[in-house]
Coordinates of C-alpha atoms in Angstrom, one line a residue:
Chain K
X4 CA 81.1 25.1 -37.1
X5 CA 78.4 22.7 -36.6
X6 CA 77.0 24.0 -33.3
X7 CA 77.4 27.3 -35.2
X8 CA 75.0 26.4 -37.7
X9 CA 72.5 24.6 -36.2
X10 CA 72.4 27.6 -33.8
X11 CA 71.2 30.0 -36.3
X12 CA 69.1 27.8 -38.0
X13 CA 67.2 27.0 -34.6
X14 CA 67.4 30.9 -33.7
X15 CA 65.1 31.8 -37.0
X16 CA 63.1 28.7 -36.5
X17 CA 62.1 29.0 -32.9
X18 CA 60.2 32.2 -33.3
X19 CA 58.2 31.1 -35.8
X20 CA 57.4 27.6 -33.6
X21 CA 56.7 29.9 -30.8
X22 CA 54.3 31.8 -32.4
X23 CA 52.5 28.8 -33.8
X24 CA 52.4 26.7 -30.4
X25 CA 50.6 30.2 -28.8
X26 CA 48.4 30.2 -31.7
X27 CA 47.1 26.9 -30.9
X28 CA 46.6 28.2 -27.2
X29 CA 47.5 30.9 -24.9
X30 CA 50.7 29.5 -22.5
X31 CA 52.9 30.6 -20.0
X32 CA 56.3 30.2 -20.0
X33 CA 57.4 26.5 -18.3
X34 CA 54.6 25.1 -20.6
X35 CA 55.9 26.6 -23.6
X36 CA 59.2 24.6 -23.2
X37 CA 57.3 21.0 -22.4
X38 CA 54.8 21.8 -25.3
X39 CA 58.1 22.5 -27.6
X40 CA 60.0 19.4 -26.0
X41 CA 57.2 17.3 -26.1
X42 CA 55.6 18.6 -30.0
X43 CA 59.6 18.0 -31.3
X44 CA 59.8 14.9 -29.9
X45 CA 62.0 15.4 -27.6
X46 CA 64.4 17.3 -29.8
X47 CA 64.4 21.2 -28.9
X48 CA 64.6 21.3 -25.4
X49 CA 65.1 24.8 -24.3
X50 CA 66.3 26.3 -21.6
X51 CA 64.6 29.6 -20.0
X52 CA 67.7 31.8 -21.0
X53 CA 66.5 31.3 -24.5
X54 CA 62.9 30.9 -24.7
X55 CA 62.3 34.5 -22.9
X56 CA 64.4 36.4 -24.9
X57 CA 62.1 35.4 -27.9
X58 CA 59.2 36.0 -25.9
X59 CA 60.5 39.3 -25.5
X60 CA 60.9 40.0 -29.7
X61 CA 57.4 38.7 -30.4
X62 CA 56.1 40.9 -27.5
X63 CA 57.6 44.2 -28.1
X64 CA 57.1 43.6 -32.2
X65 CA 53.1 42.9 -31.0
X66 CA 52.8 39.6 -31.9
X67 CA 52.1 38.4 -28.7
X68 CA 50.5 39.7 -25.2
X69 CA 51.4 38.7 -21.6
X70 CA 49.0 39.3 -18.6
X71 CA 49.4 38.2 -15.0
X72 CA 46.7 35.1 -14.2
X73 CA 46.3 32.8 -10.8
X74 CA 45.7 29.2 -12.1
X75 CA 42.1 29.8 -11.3
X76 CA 42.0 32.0 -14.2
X77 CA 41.3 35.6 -12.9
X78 CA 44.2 38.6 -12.7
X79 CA 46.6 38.6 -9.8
X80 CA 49.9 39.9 -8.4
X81 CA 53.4 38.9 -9.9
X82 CA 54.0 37.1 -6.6
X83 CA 51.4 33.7 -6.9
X84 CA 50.6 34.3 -10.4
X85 CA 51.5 33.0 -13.8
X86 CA 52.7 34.9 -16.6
X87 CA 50.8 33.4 -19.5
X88 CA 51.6 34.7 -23.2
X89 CA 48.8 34.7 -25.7
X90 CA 49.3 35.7 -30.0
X91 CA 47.8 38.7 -31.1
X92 CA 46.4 39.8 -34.7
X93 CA 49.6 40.7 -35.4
X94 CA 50.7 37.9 -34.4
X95 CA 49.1 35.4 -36.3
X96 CA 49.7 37.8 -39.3
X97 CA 53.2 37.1 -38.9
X98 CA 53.1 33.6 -38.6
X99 CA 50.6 32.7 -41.6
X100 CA 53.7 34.5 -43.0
X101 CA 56.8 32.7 -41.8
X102 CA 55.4 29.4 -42.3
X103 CA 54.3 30.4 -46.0
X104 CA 58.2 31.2 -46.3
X105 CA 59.5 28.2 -44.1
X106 CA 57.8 26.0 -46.7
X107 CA 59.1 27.5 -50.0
X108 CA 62.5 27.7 -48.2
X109 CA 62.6 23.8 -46.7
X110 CA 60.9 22.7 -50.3
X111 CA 63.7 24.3 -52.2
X112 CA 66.6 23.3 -49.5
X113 CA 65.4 19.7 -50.0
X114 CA 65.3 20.1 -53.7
X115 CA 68.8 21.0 -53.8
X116 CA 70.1 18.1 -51.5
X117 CA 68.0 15.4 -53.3
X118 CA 68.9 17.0 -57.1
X119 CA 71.9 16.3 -59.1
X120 CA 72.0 19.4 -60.7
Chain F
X24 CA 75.5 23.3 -6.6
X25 CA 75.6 25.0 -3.6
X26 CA 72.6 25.3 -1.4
X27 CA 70.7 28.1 -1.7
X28 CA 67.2 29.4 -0.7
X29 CA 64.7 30.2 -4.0
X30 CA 65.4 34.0 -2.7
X31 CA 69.0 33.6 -2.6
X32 CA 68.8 32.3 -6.0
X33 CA 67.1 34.7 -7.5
X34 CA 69.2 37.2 -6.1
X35 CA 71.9 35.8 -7.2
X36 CA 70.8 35.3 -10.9
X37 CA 69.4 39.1 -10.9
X38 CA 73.4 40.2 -9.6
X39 CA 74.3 37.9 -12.9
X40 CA 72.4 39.7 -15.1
X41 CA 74.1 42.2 -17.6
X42 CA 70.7 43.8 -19.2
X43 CA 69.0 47.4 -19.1
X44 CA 66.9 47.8 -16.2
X45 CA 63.8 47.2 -17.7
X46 CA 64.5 43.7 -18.9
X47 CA 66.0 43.0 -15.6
X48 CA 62.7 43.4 -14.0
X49 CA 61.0 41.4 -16.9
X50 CA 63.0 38.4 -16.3
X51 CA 63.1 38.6 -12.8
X52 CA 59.0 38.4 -13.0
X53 CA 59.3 35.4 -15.3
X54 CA 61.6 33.3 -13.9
X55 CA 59.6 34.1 -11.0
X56 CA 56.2 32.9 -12.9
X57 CA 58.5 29.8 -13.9
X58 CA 59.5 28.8 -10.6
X59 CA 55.3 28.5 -9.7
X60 CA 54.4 26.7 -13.0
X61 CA 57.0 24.5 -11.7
X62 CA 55.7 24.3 -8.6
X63 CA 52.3 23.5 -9.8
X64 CA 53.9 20.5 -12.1
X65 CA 54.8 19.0 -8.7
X66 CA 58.8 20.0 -8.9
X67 CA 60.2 20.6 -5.5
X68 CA 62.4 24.1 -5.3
X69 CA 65.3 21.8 -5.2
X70 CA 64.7 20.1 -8.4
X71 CA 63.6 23.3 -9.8
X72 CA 66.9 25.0 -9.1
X73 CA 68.9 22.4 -10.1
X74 CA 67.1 22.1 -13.2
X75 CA 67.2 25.4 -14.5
X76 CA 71.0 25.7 -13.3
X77 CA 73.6 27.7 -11.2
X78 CA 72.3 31.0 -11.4
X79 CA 75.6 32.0 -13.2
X80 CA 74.6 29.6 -15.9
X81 CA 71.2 31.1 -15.9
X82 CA 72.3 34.8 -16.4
X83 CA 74.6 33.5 -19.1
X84 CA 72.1 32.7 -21.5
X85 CA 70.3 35.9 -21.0
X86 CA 73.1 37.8 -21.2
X87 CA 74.5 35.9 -24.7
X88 CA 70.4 36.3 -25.8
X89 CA 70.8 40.2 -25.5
X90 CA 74.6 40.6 -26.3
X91 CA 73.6 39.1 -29.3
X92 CA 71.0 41.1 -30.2
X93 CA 71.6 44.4 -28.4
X94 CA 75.5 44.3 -28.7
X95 CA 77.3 43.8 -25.6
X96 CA 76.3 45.2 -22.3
X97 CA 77.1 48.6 -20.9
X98 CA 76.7 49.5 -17.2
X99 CA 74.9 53.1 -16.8
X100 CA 77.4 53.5 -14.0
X101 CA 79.8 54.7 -16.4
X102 CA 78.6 57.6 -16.9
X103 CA 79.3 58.1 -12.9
X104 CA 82.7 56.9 -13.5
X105 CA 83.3 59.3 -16.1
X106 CA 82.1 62.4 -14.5
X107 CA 84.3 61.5 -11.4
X108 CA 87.2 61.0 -14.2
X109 CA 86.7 64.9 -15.2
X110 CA 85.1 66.5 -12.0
X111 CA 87.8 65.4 -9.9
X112 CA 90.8 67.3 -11.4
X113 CA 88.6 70.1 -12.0
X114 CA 87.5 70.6 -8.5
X115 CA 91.0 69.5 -7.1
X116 CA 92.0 72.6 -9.3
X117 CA 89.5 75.1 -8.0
X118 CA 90.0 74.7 -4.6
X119 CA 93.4 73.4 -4.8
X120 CA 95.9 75.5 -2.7
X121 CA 97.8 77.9 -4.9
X122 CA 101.5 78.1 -4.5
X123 CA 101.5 81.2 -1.9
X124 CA 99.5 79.8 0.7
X125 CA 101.3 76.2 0.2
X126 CA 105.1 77.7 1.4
X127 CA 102.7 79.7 4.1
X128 CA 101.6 76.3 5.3
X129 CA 105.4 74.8 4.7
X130 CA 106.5 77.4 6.7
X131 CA 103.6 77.0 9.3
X132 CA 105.0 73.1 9.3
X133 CA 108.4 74.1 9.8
X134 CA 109.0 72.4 5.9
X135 CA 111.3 74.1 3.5
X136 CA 111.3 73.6 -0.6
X137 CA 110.2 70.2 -1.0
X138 CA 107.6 69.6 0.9
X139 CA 106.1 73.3 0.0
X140 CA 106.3 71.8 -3.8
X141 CA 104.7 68.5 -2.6
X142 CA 101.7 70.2 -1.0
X143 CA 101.3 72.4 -4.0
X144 CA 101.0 69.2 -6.6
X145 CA 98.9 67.6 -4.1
X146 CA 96.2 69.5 -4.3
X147 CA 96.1 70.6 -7.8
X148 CA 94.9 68.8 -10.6
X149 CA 97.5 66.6 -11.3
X150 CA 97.2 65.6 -7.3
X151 CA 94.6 63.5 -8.4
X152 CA 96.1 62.5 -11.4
X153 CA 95.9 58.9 -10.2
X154 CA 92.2 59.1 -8.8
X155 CA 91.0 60.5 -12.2
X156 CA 92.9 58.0 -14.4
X157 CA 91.5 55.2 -12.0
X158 CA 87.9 56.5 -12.9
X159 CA 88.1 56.9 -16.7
X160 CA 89.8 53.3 -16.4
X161 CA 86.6 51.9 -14.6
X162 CA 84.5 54.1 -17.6
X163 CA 86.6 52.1 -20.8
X164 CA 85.7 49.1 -18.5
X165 CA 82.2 49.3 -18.0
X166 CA 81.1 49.8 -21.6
X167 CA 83.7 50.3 -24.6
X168 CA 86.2 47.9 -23.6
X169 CA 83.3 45.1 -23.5
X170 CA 83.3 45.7 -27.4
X171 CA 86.3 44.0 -28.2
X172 CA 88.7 41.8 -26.1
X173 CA 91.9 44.1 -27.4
X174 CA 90.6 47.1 -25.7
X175 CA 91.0 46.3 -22.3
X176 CA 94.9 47.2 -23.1
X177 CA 94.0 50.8 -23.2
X178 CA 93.1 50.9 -19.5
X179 CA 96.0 48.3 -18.4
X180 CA 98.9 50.4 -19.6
X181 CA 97.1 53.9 -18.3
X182 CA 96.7 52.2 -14.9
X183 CA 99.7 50.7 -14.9
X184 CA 101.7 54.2 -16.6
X185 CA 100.5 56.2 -14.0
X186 CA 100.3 54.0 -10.7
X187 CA 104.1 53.0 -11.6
X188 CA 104.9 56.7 -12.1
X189 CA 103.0 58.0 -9.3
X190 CA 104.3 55.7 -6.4
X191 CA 107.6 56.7 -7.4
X192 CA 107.3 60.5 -7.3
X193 CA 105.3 60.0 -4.0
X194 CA 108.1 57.4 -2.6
X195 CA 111.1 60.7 -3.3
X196 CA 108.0 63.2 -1.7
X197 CA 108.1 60.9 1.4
X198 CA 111.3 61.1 1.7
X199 CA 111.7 65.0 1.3
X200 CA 108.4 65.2 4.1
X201 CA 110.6 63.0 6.1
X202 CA 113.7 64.5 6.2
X203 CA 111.8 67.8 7.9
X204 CA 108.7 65.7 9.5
X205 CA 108.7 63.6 12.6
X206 CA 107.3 60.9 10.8
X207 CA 109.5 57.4 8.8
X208 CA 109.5 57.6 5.3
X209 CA 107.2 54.2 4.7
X210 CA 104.5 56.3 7.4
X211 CA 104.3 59.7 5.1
X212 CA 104.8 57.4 1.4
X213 CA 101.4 55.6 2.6
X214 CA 100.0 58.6 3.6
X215 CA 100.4 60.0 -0.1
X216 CA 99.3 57.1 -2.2
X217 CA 96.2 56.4 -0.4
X218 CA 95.4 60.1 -0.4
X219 CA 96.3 60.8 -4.5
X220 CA 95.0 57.4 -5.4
X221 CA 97.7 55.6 -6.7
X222 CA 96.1 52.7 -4.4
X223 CA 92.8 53.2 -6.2
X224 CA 94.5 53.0 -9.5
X225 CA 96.6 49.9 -8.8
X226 CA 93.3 48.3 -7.8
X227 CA 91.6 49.1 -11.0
X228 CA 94.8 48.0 -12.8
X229 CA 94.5 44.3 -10.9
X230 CA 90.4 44.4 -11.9
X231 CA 91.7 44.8 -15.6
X232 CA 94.1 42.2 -15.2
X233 CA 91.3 40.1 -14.0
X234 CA 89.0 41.3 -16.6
X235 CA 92.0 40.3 -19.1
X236 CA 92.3 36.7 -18.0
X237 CA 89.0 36.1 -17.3
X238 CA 87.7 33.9 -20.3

């Protein structure tokens, strides 16, 4: 039940702290999970069975973009080169919205807990 | 973990995986991107792979990301499985010997009645009764019984109906083709339920067990 629920609050969550960790710069994927790890203090540590999935969403909705790059910076082949994902228009659209929400939302959840109404 | 090579792991993750084509070769090319970001971070393959898991474990949470999302997985190969399922009877009844030329051939063989009746069922559609039901079986499998858990009853009792029912009309067959042929009973019973697929559909009633008790 617990594991339950802190599953589908990360699920909504995670998209929305993807989106905003690729606004702040363009990533590929293993960097994605150290940024989260590290930005949470050590608290969401994600494995790549669940970060890519979400990449997947944002991509095919357009709120990201993924090209091929070599660590030197110009476009290669899938076999030496990095995947990096980078947030679109769209994309920061998006998050400007969900973080707008996430706020009222957390404000009001808090509300409640701390209230003795 | 066991010891494997990076390919070896990869292939075994991409075996693992229960997704659409497409996504297949998606995660493929980021787990492959992954593996060289790690790489570049100074990880050795070895620490990589033990990192991101046994490659079951790996396919697992791709495949529970997309069950959720998608509903659960179902193979394209069903299709093939179903189309063997109908095509089989109907082409086993097409060319299937009619009754005339199977006493010619019993009488060719030196076989009287029963073994003329046994040649005609063999080769008409209910000849591949077993083959057929084997094949729809493997369709329910591959897609609808993944829905829900109680499903996979549906192809354990038509498996086990018609492999039950079939090795015993096959086992009194044998013993009317052995009374005429030159051959022991056990010789001409095998014979039969290789050839009609009663061992096919046992097989795919054992794979639904399995399927059944698998967690």
């Amino acid at each position: 039940m617990e594991q339950q629920f802190a599953r589908q609050l990360k699920k909504g969550a995670l998209e929305m702290l993807v989106l905003a960790l690729l606004d702040r710069r363009a990533s590929h994927g293993y960097e994605l999970l150290l940024r989260l790890k590290e930005s949470s203090g050590g608290q969401l540590v994600l494995k790549e069975g669940t970060l890519y999935p979400i990449l997947y969403r944002l991509e095919d909705d357009g709120c990201i973009v993924s090209a091929w790059q070599s660590p030197t910076g110009e476009p290669q082949t899938p076999k030496t080169a990095r995947k990096v994902y980078q947030i679109t228009g769209q994309g920061r659209a998006v998050l400007a919205e969900q973080v707008e929400v996430w706020r009222q939302f957390s404000g009001s959840v808090e509300q409640v807990l701390e209230g003795n109404a | 973990m066991k010891q494997y090579t990076v390919k070896q792991y990869m292939n075994a993750i991409e075996s693992a995986l229960r997704v659409d084509w497409k996504t297949r070769v998606r995660i493929m090319n980021d787990l492959a991107s992954d593996f060289q970001s790690r790489r570049d971070a100074g990880q050795t393959d070895a620490q990589i792979m033990a990192e991101l898991g046994t490659p079951k474990a790996v396919a697992a949470e791709f495949n529970a990301a997309f069950a959720e999302e998608h509903g659960p997985y179902q193979s394209p190969l069903r299709w093939v499985w179903l189309a063997l399922a109908v095509l089989l009877p109907l082409v086993a009844n097409w060319t299937g010997l009619q009754p005339a030329e199977a006493s010619s051939i019993g009488i060719i063989g030196g076989a009287d009645g029963p073994t003329a009746i046994f040649v005609t069922g063999r080769f008409g559609w209910s000849g591949v009764l077993p083959w057929a039901v084997g094949f729809l079986a493997l369709f329910l499998l591959a897609g609808w019984c993944r829905k829900a858990r109680g499903r996979l009853w549906l192809p354990l009792l038509l498996c086990a109906a018609v492999s039950i029912g079939s090795a015993v009309s096959q086992l009194n067959a044998a013993h009317a083709m052995a009374m005429t042929g030159a051959l022991p009973v056990w010789m001409y019973f095998i014979a039969n339920v290789l050839s009609n697929g009663t061992v096919f559909c046992l097989g795919v009633l054992f794979y639904t067990v399995f399927c059944l008790r698998r967690p």
